[in-house]
Coordinates of C-alpha atoms in Angstrom, one line a residue:
X80 CA 100.5 -3.5 185.2
X81 CA 97.3 -6.0 184.5
X82 CA 98.9 -8.5 185.9
X83 CA 99.2 -6.2 189.1
X84 CA 95.3 -5.4 188.8
X85 CA 93.7 -8.8 188.7
X86 CA 95.9 -9.1 192.5
X87 CA 94.2 -6.1 193.7
X88 CA 90.8 -7.6 192.5
X89 CA 91.5 -10.9 194.4
X90 CA 92.3 -9.7 196.5
X91 CA 89.2 -6.9 197.1
X92 CA 87.1 -10.8 196.6
X93 CA 88.7 -13.3 199.1
X94 CA 88.2 -10.5 201.1
X95 CA 85.0 -9.6 200.3
X96 CA 83.8 -13.2 200.4
X97 CA 85.3 -13.6 204.1
X98 CA 82.7 -10.6 204.7
X99 CA 80.2 -13.3 203.7
X100 CA 81.1 -15.4 205.2
X101 CA 81.9 -14.1 208.8
X102 CA 78.0 -13.1 208.2
X103 CA 76.8 -16.4 206.8
X104 CA 77.4 -18.6 203.6
X105 CA 74.2 -19.8 201.2
X106 CA 76.1 -21.6 198.9
X107 CA 75.0 -23.1 196.2
X108 CA 71.2 -23.6 196.4
X109 CA 69.3 -24.2 193.7
X110 CA 70.0 -26.3 190.7
X111 CA 71.2 -25.5 187.6
X112 CA 68.9 -24.8 184.1
X113 CA 69.7 -27.1 181.4
X114 CA 68.3 -23.4 180.1
X115 CA 69.0 -20.2 180.0
X116 CA 65.2 -19.1 180.1
X117 CA 64.4 -21.7 182.4
X118 CA 67.2 -19.0 184.9
X119 CA 63.7 -15.4 183.9
X120 CA 62.6 -16.8 187.1
X121 CA 63.2 -15.0 191.2
X122 CA 65.4 -17.7 192.1
X123 CA 67.9 -17.6 190.4
X124 CA 70.8 -14.8 190.8
X125 CA 72.4 -14.3 187.8
X126 CA 76.0 -12.4 187.5
X127 CA 77.5 -10.1 184.4
X128 CA 79.5 -7.5 184.4
X129 CA 77.9 -4.5 184.8
X130 CA 77.7 -1.7 181.6
X131 CA 77.9 -4.2 179.2
X132 CA 75.9 -5.6 176.5
X133 CA 76.0 -9.0 177.8
X134 CA 74.2 -7.0 181.5
X135 CA 71.2 -4.8 179.2
X136 CA 70.6 -8.5 176.9
X137 CA 69.8 -10.2 180.0
X138 CA 68.1 -8.3 181.8
X139 CA 65.6 -7.9 179.5
X140 CA 65.9 -11.1 178.1
X141 CA 64.8 -12.3 182.0
X142 CA 63.0 -9.5 183.6
X143 CA 61.8 -11.7 186.4
X144 CA 66.2 -12.7 187.6
X145 CA 67.6 -11.4 189.9
X146 CA 70.7 -9.9 187.7
X147 CA 73.7 -8.9 190.4
X148 CA 76.7 -6.4 188.7
X149 CA 80.0 -7.1 189.1
X150 CA 83.3 -4.6 188.3
X151 CA 85.2 -6.8 185.6
X152 CA 85.1 -10.7 184.8
X153 CA 87.3 -11.7 187.4
X154 CA 85.2 -10.3 190.7
X155 CA 81.9 -12.6 188.5
X156 CA 83.6 -14.9 187.8
X157 CA 84.6 -15.5 192.0
X158 CA 81.0 -15.6 193.2
X159 CA 80.2 -18.2 190.4
X160 CA 82.4 -19.8 191.8
X161 CA 81.9 -19.3 196.6
X162 CA 78.0 -19.3 195.3
X163 CA 77.5 -15.3 195.4
X164 CA 75.8 -16.1 192.2
X165 CA 73.3 -19.1 190.9
X166 CA 74.8 -18.9 186.5
X167 CA 77.0 -15.9 185.2
X168 CA 76.9 -14.7 182.3
X169 CA 79.4 -13.3 180.0
X170 CA 82.1 -14.1 176.3
X171 CA 82.9 -17.0 174.8
X172 CA 85.6 -16.6 174.0
X173 CA 86.7 -14.6 176.4
X174 CA 85.5 -16.0 179.5
X175 CA 87.1 -19.5 177.7
X176 CA 90.4 -17.6 177.3
X177 CA 91.4 -16.4 180.3
X178 CA 90.0 -19.2 183.0
X179 CA 90.6 -22.4 180.4
X180 CA 92.0 -24.5 182.4
X181 CA 90.7 -23.1 186.1
X182 CA 86.9 -24.1 185.4
X183 CA 86.8 -27.3 188.4
X184 CA 82.8 -27.7 188.1
X185 CA 81.3 -25.7 185.7
X186 CA 79.9 -26.4 183.0
X187 CA 77.9 -24.7 179.9
X188 CA 75.0 -24.6 179.2
X189 CA 72.4 -24.2 176.1
X190 CA 72.0 -20.1 176.1
X191 CA 68.0 -20.4 174.3
X192 CA 68.0 -16.6 174.5
X193 CA 69.4 -14.0 171.6
X194 CA 72.3 -12.0 173.9
X195 CA 74.4 -11.9 170.6
X196 CA 77.5 -9.3 172.1
X197 CA 79.1 -7.1 168.9
X198 CA 82.8 -5.4 169.8
X199 CA 83.8 -2.1 169.0
X200 CA 86.3 0.3 169.0
X201 CA 85.6 3.9 170.6
X202 CA 86.4 7.5 169.9
X203 CA 85.9 11.0 171.0
X204 CA 82.9 12.5 169.7
X205 CA 83.6 15.6 169.1
X206 CA 87.9 13.7 167.5
X207 CA 90.2 17.1 166.6
X208 CA 90.5 13.9 163.1
X209 CA 88.4 15.1 160.4
X210 CA 86.2 12.1 160.0
X211 CA 88.0 10.1 162.1
X212 CA 84.3 7.2 162.8
X213 CA 84.1 7.3 158.8
X214 CA 87.7 6.5 158.3
X215 CA 88.2 3.9 161.0
X216 CA 83.8 2.4 160.1
X217 CA 85.9 2.2 156.3
X218 CA 88.7 0.5 157.1
X219 CA 86.7 -2.1 158.8
X220 CA 85.0 -2.9 155.7
X221 CA 88.1 -3.5 154.3
X222 CA 89.5 -5.6 156.5
X223 CA 86.1 -7.8 157.2
X224 CA 86.1 -7.7 153.2
X225 CA 89.4 -8.8 152.5
X226 CA 88.3 -11.4 155.3
X227 CA 91.9 -10.1 157.3
X228 CA 89.6 -9.3 160.5
X229 CA 87.9 -13.5 159.9
X230 CA 91.4 -14.5 159.9
X231 CA 93.0 -12.7 163.0
X232 CA 89.7 -14.5 165.0
X233 CA 91.5 -18.0 163.4
X234 CA 94.8 -17.1 163.4
X235 CA 94.9 -16.4 168.2
X236 CA 91.3 -18.6 168.7
X237 CA 93.4 -21.5 167.2
X238 CA 96.1 -20.8 169.1
X239 CA 95.5 -19.8 172.7
X240 CA 93.1 -22.6 172.2
X241 CA 95.4 -24.9 172.0
X242 CA 98.7 -24.1 174.0
X243 CA 97.0 -24.9 177.0
X244 CA 98.2 -27.4 179.2
X245 CA 97.4 -30.6 179.4
X246 CA 93.7 -32.1 181.1
X247 CA 94.9 -32.7 184.0
X248 CA 92.5 -35.8 185.4
X249 CA 91.3 -36.8 188.9
X250 CA 93.5 -37.6 191.1
X251 CA 93.4 -40.5 193.2
X252 CA 96.3 -38.8 196.0
X253 CA 95.5 -36.2 198.1
X254 CA 98.9 -35.3 198.0
X255 CA 99.9 -32.5 196.0
X256 CA 103.4 -31.6 194.0
X257 CA 104.3 -29.2 194.2
X258 CA 106.2 -27.5 190.5
X259 CA 108.3 -24.7 191.1
X260 CA 108.3 -23.1 187.2
X261 CA 109.5 -18.9 185.5
X262 CA 107.6 -18.9 183.5
X263 CA 109.7 -17.0 181.3
X264 CA 111.8 -19.5 178.6
X265 CA 109.2 -19.7 175.8
X266 CA 108.7 -22.3 174.1
X267 CA 109.4 -24.7 178.1
X268 CA 107.2 -22.5 180.5
X269 CA 106.4 -18.3 179.5
X270 CA 103.1 -16.2 180.2
X271 CA 100.0 -16.6 177.6
X272 CA 97.0 -14.2 179.3
X273 CA 97.3 -15.6 182.6
X274 CA 97.9 -18.8 182.4
X275 CA 101.6 -20.4 182.5
X276 CA 102.0 -22.8 179.3
X277 CA 104.9 -24.8 177.1
X278 CA 106.4 -27.8 176.9
X279 CA 107.5 -28.5 180.7
X280 CA 104.4 -27.7 181.8
X281 CA 102.7 -30.4 179.3
X282 CA 106.0 -32.7 180.8
X283 CA 104.7 -32.0 184.5
X284 CA 101.2 -32.9 184.0
X285 CA 101.5 -35.9 181.8
X286 CA 104.1 -36.2 185.4
X287 CA 100.2 -36.4 186.9
X288 CA 98.8 -38.7 185.2
X289 CA 101.7 -40.5 184.8
X290 CA 102.4 -40.4 188.9
X291 CA 98.9 -40.8 190.2
X292 CA 99.5 -37.2 191.9
X293 CA 98.0 -34.3 191.5
X294 CA 100.5 -31.1 190.6
X295 CA 100.4 -27.5 192.1
X296 CA 102.3 -25.3 189.0
X297 CA 104.6 -22.5 191.3
X298 CA 106.1 -19.3 189.7
X299 CA 108.4 -17.6 190.6
X300 CA 111.6 -16.2 189.6
X301 CA 114.8 -18.0 188.2
X302 CA 117.5 -16.9 190.9
X303 CA 114.6 -18.4 193.5
X304 CA 114.0 -21.9 192.2
X305 CA 116.8 -24.0 194.1
X306 CA 116.3 -22.2 197.3
X307 CA 112.2 -23.1 196.8
X308 CA 113.6 -26.3 196.7
X309 CA 115.6 -26.3 199.5
X310 CA 113.0 -24.5 201.3
X311 CA 110.7 -27.3 201.2
X312 CA 108.8 -24.5 199.7
X313 CA 108.4 -27.0 196.3
X314 CA 109.8 -30.7 194.6
X315 CA 110.5 -29.8 192.1
X316 CA 111.4 -27.4 188.9
X317 CA 110.9 -28.4 185.7
X318 CA 111.6 -24.9 184.0
X319 CA 114.0 -25.4 180.8
X320 CA 116.4 -26.4 184.1
X321 CA 120.0 -27.2 183.6
X322 CA 121.4 -30.4 185.0
X323 CA 124.6 -28.6 186.4
X324 CA 127.4 -30.3 187.8
X325 CA 127.8 -27.4 190.4
X326 CA 124.9 -28.0 192.2
X327 CA 124.6 -31.9 193.2
X328 CA 126.1 -31.5 195.6
X329 CA 123.1 -29.7 196.8
X330 CA 120.4 -30.6 194.3
X331 CA 119.4 -34.0 192.9
X332 CA 118.6 -34.2 189.0
X333 CA 116.0 -36.4 186.5
X334 CA 117.0 -38.2 183.7
X335 CA 117.6 -35.4 180.9
X336 CA 114.1 -34.6 179.5
X337 CA 115.4 -32.9 177.1
X338 CA 119.1 -31.6 174.6
X339 CA 119.8 -29.3 173.0
X340 CA 121.7 -27.3 171.8
X341 CA 123.1 -23.3 173.3
X342 CA 122.6 -21.0 170.0
X343 CA 123.4 -17.1 169.6
X344 CA 121.5 -14.4 168.7
X345 CA 122.0 -11.3 167.3
X346 CA 120.5 -8.4 165.6
X347 CA 120.4 -8.9 161.8
X348 CA 121.4 -4.4 161.0
X349 CA 124.8 -3.8 162.3
X350 CA 123.6 -0.7 160.0
X351 CA 124.4 -2.8 156.7
X352 CA 123.0 -4.4 154.6
X353 CA 123.7 -7.9 155.3
X354 CA 124.2 -10.9 152.8
X355 CA 121.1 -13.4 153.9
X356 CA 120.0 -17.1 153.3
X357 CA 116.2 -18.2 154.1
X358 CA 116.3 -21.4 155.0
X359 CA 113.4 -23.3 156.1
X360 CA 111.6 -21.3 159.4
X361 CA 115.4 -19.5 160.2
X362 CA 117.8 -17.7 158.5
X363 CA 121.4 -18.0 158.6
X364 CA 124.1 -14.9 158.3
X365 CA 126.5 -15.6 155.3
X366 CA 129.5 -13.9 154.0
X367 CA 131.8 -12.2 156.7
X368 CA 131.9 -8.7 156.1
X369 CA 134.3 -6.2 158.0
X370 CA 132.9 -5.2 162.5
X371 CA 130.2 -7.6 161.1
X372 CA 129.1 -10.3 163.9
X373 CA 128.7 -13.4 162.1
X374 CA 131.0 -16.1 163.6
X375 CA 130.7 -16.5 167.7
X376 CA 134.9 -14.8 167.1
X377 CA 132.8 -11.4 166.4
X378 CA 131.2 -10.7 170.3
X379 CA 134.9 -10.8 171.8
X380 CA 134.9 -7.9 173.8
X381 CA 131.0 -7.4 172.7
X382 CA 127.6 -7.0 176.2
X383 CA 126.5 -10.6 175.5
X384 CA 123.7 -11.9 177.5
X385 CA 122.6 -14.7 179.7
X386 CA 119.9 -14.7 182.0
X387 CA 120.3 -15.2 185.7
X388 CA 120.1 -17.9 186.9
X389 CA 121.2 -20.3 183.8
X390 CA 125.0 -22.3 184.0
X391 CA 125.0 -19.8 180.0
X392 CA 127.7 -16.5 181.7
X393 CA 130.2 -21.1 182.4
X394 CA 129.8 -21.2 178.6
X395 CA 129.8 -16.8 177.5
X396 CA 133.4 -17.3 179.1
X397 CA 134.8 -20.5 177.2
X398 CA 133.4 -19.2 173.6
X399 CA 133.6 -16.1 173.6
X400 CA 137.7 -14.4 174.3
X401 CA 136.9 -11.5 176.5
X402 CA 132.5 -11.0 176.7
X403 CA 131.1 -8.5 178.6
X404 CA 128.4 -10.5 180.5
X405 CA 124.5 -8.4 181.3
X406 CA 122.7 -10.9 183.4
X407 CA 119.2 -10.3 182.3
X408 CA 115.7 -11.8 185.0
X409 CA 114.5 -13.0 181.9
X410 CA 114.1 -13.9 178.1
X411 CA 111.5 -10.7 177.1
X412 CA 114.1 -8.4 178.6
X413 CA 117.4 -9.8 177.6
X414 CA 115.1 -9.9 174.1
X415 CA 114.8 -6.4 174.4
X416 CA 118.4 -5.4 175.4
X417 CA 118.9 -6.8 171.9
X418 CA 115.9 -5.0 169.7
X419 CA 116.9 -1.8 172.0
X420 CA 120.9 -2.1 170.9
X421 CA 122.6 -2.4 174.9
X422 CA 122.8 -5.8 173.7
X423 CA 125.2 -7.2 170.8
X424 CA 124.2 -10.6 170.8
X425 CA 121.9 -13.5 174.1
X426 CA 123.1 -16.6 174.9
X427 CA 119.9 -19.5 174.8
X428 CA 119.4 -22.8 174.4
X429 CA 118.9 -23.6 170.3
X430 CA 114.7 -24.4 170.4
X431 CA 114.2 -20.2 173.0
X432 CA 116.7 -18.7 169.9
X433 CA 114.1 -20.3 167.4
X434 CA 110.8 -19.0 169.4
X435 CA 112.4 -16.0 169.5
X436 CA 113.2 -15.2 166.0
X437 CA 109.7 -16.1 164.9
X438 CA 109.3 -12.9 167.2
X439 CA 111.9 -11.1 166.0
X440 CA 112.2 -11.2 161.5
X441 CA 114.7 -8.8 162.5
X442 CA 117.0 -12.0 164.4
X443 CA 119.5 -14.2 163.1
X444 CA 121.5 -17.7 164.9
X445 CA 124.9 -17.6 164.2
X446 CA 125.8 -20.4 162.6
X447 CA 127.9 -22.1 165.3
X448 CA 126.1 -24.3 168.2
X449 CA 128.2 -25.8 170.7
X450 CA 127.5 -27.0 174.0
X451 CA 124.7 -29.4 174.6
X452 CA 122.2 -28.2 177.1
X453 CA 121.0 -30.8 179.5
X454 CA 117.8 -29.9 180.8
X455 CA 116.8 -32.5 183.1
X456 CA 113.8 -32.6 186.3
X457 CA 115.6 -30.6 190.1
X458 CA 114.2 -31.8 193.3
X459 CA 115.9 -31.8 197.2
X460 CA 118.2 -34.3 198.0
X461 CA 117.3 -37.6 198.0
X462 CA 114.8 -37.6 197.7
X463 CA 111.5 -40.5 197.2
X464 CA 110.6 -38.7 193.6
X465 CA 113.6 -38.9 192.4
X466 CA 113.7 -42.8 191.2
X467 CA 109.6 -42.7 189.9
X468 CA 110.3 -39.9 188.2
X469 CA 113.2 -41.4 186.0
X470 CA 111.6 -43.9 185.2
X471 CA 108.2 -41.8 184.1
X472 CA 110.2 -39.9 182.2
X473 CA 112.1 -43.4 180.4
X474 CA 108.6 -44.2 179.9
X475 CA 107.6 -41.3 177.9
X476 CA 110.5 -41.1 175.7
X477 CA 109.7 -44.3 175.3
X478 CA 106.3 -44.3 174.1
X479 CA 107.5 -41.1 172.2
X480 CA 104.7 -38.4 175.1
X481 CA 107.7 -36.0 174.7
X482 CA 108.5 -36.1 171.6
X483 CA 105.2 -35.3 170.7
X484 CA 104.5 -32.6 173.7
X485 CA 108.5 -31.5 171.6
X486 CA 106.9 -30.6 167.7
X487 CA 103.0 -29.5 169.8
X488 CA 105.3 -26.8 171.4
X489 CA 107.7 -25.5 167.8
X490 CA 104.1 -26.1 165.4
X491 CA 102.2 -23.8 167.6
X492 CA 104.9 -21.1 168.4
X493 CA 105.4 -20.4 164.7
X494 CA 103.1 -19.3 164.8
X495 CA 102.3 -16.8 167.3
X496 CA 103.5 -13.8 165.6
X497 CA 101.9 -10.1 167.2
X498 CA 102.0 -7.3 164.5
X499 CA 104.6 -5.6 164.2
X500 CA 105.0 -1.3 164.1
X501 CA 107.2 -1.3 161.1
X502 CA 106.7 1.4 159.7
X503 CA 107.1 5.4 159.9
X504 CA 104.1 7.2 160.4
X505 CA 103.6 10.6 159.7
X506 CA 101.3 11.2 163.4
X507 CA 100.6 8.3 166.4
X508 CA 97.3 7.8 167.4
X509 CA 97.1 7.3 171.5
X510 CA 94.4 4.0 171.8
X511 CA 93.4 3.1 174.8
X512 CA 92.9 -0.4 175.9
X513 CA 92.3 -3.1 179.5
X514 CA 94.7 -6.1 178.1
X515 CA 93.0 -8.8 180.5
X516 CA 90.4 -9.7 177.9
X517 CA 92.1 -12.1 175.4
X518 CA 92.1 -13.1 173.3
X519 CA 91.2 -9.5 172.3
X520 CA 94.0 -7.8 174.4
X521 CA 97.0 -9.7 176.9
X522 CA 99.8 -9.6 177.6
X523 CA 101.7 -12.1 176.0
X524 CA 106.0 -12.4 176.2
X525 CA 106.0 -9.6 178.6
X526 CA 104.0 -7.0 175.3
X527 CA 100.6 -6.9 173.6
X528 CA 99.3 -8.7 172.0
X529 CA 95.3 -10.4 170.3
X530 CA 92.9 -9.5 168.2
X531 CA 92.3 -5.9 169.2
X532 CA 96.0 -5.3 169.0
X533 CA 96.6 -6.5 165.8
X534 CA 93.0 -4.5 164.6
X535 CA 94.8 -0.7 165.1
X536 CA 98.9 -1.9 165.1
X537 CA 96.5 -2.7 160.4
X538 CA 94.3 0.2 161.0
X539 CA 97.6 2.0 162.0
X540 CA 99.6 1.3 158.9
X541 CA 96.5 1.5 156.1
X542 CA 96.5 5.2 157.3
X543 CA 100.0 6.3 157.8
X544 CA 100.2 6.2 161.8
X545 CA 102.2 5.4 164.8
X546 CA 99.6 3.4 167.0
X547 CA 100.7 3.5 170.9
X548 CA 98.1 1.7 173.3
X549 CA 97.5 3.1 176.5
X550 CA 96.5 0.5 179.2
X551 CA 94.7 1.3 181.8
X552 CA 91.4 0.5 183.6
X553 CA 88.1 -0.3 182.1
X554 CA 86.5 2.0 183.1
X555 CA 88.6 5.6 182.3
X556 CA 88.5 4.2 178.7
X557 CA 85.6 6.4 178.2
X558 CA 87.2 9.5 180.0
X559 CA 90.8 9.3 179.2
X560 CA 88.3 9.2 174.9
X561 CA 86.4 12.5 176.9
X562 CA 89.3 14.5 177.9
X563 CA 90.9 13.7 174.6
X564 CA 94.1 11.6 176.6
X565 CA 93.4 10.0 174.1
X566 CA 92.0 9.2 170.0
X567 CA 90.6 6.0 170.1
X568 CA 89.7 2.6 172.9
X569 CA 89.7 -1.3 171.5
X570 CA 88.9 -3.6 174.5
X571 CA 86.7 -5.7 173.2
X572 CA 84.2 -3.2 173.8
X573 CA 80.3 -2.6 173.1
X574 CA 76.9 -0.6 173.1
X575 CA 75.5 0.5 175.4
X576 CA 72.7 3.7 175.2
X577 CA 75.5 5.0 178.7
X578 CA 78.8 4.8 176.9
X579 CA 77.0 6.1 173.4
X580 CA 75.9 9.5 175.1
X581 CA 79.4 10.4 175.9
X582 CA 81.2 8.7 172.7
X583 CA 80.5 7.6 169.2
X584 CA 81.8 4.4 168.7
X585 CA 82.7 2.4 164.9
X586 CA 80.7 -0.5 163.3
X587 CA 80.8 -3.5 164.5
X588 CA 84.9 -5.9 164.2
X589 CA 83.5 -8.5 166.1
X590 CA 80.4 -10.4 166.7
X591 CA 80.0 -13.5 169.6
X592 CA 78.0 -14.6 171.4
X593 CA 77.6 -14.3 174.9
X594 CA 78.2 -18.1 176.9
X595 CA 75.8 -19.4 180.5
X596 CA 77.5 -20.8 183.0
X597 CA 76.8 -22.4 185.9
X598 CA 78.3 -25.3 188.8
X599 CA 77.3 -28.9 187.9
X600 CA 74.7 -30.6 190.1
X601 CA 78.2 -32.9 191.8
X602 CA 79.8 -30.1 192.6
X603 CA 77.3 -27.7 194.4
X604 CA 78.1 -26.8 197.9
X605 CA 75.8 -27.5 200.5
X606 CA 75.5 -24.2 202.7
X607 CA 78.8 -23.0 203.8
X608 CA 78.3 -23.4 207.3
X609 CA 82.8 -23.7 208.3
X610 CA 83.9 -19.8 207.9
X611 CA 88.0 -21.9 207.9
X612 CA 86.4 -24.5 205.4
X613 CA 84.9 -21.5 202.4
X614 CA 88.1 -20.1 203.6
X615 CA 89.9 -23.3 201.9
X616 CA 87.9 -23.9 198.6
X617 CA 88.2 -20.0 198.1
X618 CA 91.8 -19.6 198.6
X619 CA 91.8 -23.1 196.7
X620 CA 89.7 -22.0 193.3
X621 CA 92.8 -18.8 194.0
X622 CA 95.4 -21.1 193.2
X623 CA 94.0 -22.9 190.2
X624 CA 93.9 -19.8 188.0
X625 CA 97.0 -17.7 189.1
X626 CA 98.5 -22.1 189.4

């Protein structure tokens, strides 16, 4: 839902920019100031999010500047990219995590004006919950005193900053290598916020560097990857793609860059208390009990999930007697089906299984790991890239670069945990949010994640309340509180005078500095007179963001 809202917002941006071009676009006319205070002049246009504390702060600190208000960060960001504004002021954490790998040509300038940004929890002024404001404030105080809020900040900021793509170097070639991936197989490729990240994506960036060619990562459904190669919609597939003899007459493969094993993931419950043996990082099941699943033979006649577009269904048929194979478009959907007891087990690569267990402590891996998973880079038949890519993989393996990437993702994925609601509360608090503000609230692995989400679950546990999140547009959050559709809201929200007249706020649970972003002089666009060139520039920026 959040992703679709971004797409809709981008369509409005593109349409607005097109109109601007038709009526004449001035581009970037001013050299960026060295400091934020130097922007206090009518010649500078500063973009801010409307009805925010940063908007109020910038207006009071820089009264002579032209302040332009935007409904959200995405719209403001593109306004900066196409020259509608000279400067963008926004929260540092949100800006960095949202556009971390798409800020080519932009730079931060010294923020010598005092525009802090404090985030709070909103609540109905006439809440039916007695003393809800006092309760939330006391809980925030106790979480601060215990260091819990600091730990949550460090946890989410550390993981979101270390996981994005390897930095792209400027390439001397104008050619773009189109790399297709399904972005649904952690830790190989998956969505973190609005970025495609993972081991496979870092492999792609290493190839970009070694081949001196620009790359473009294209996300598509797994069952469309091979078709994309055949139709020349992609040059390569790097997507935990098994080297399969049955496809060799249609496509070519590189030499393997990853060799793993198939693993079977099951639930721990079985309606009885299982005997568990803990070893570092993993949980294995030990002695068999009647009607429980402890080895592959126990999955005979049971429902086993596999991902569409893989060869795992063939392996399941070979290893298990009369399995009831169920196909799923991606790993998160399949994992959810196992969690909700629609499946008895799932078949995945062992690294994927490890990642699943780090998010689901109630799952285990069967000891038997039989068939090898050999991943290669797929390309069209007789592709001229094959010899170059094979040589690169050989060099990268010899230098240990690929192993470093494997180690990086194994380490990072073990740390990225989401607090689970593992208690049964007396009743439910409905919490409004908008999952567009990483690292505070965003979708990771198909579930709401981030600092704000963990804070609310922590508060829910302390109050013995179930937490139910309602993901909605930001401008609906306050009306939902006023109309008692929700009990609380948390969405990297700051206090403004207008908001305070409508709802109550907690004490701040987080405080950040705002940052000032401008175009670097060498990337400033001259006056745009050619609409074709302008549109090309705009759509390239959009592609950069979603790739």
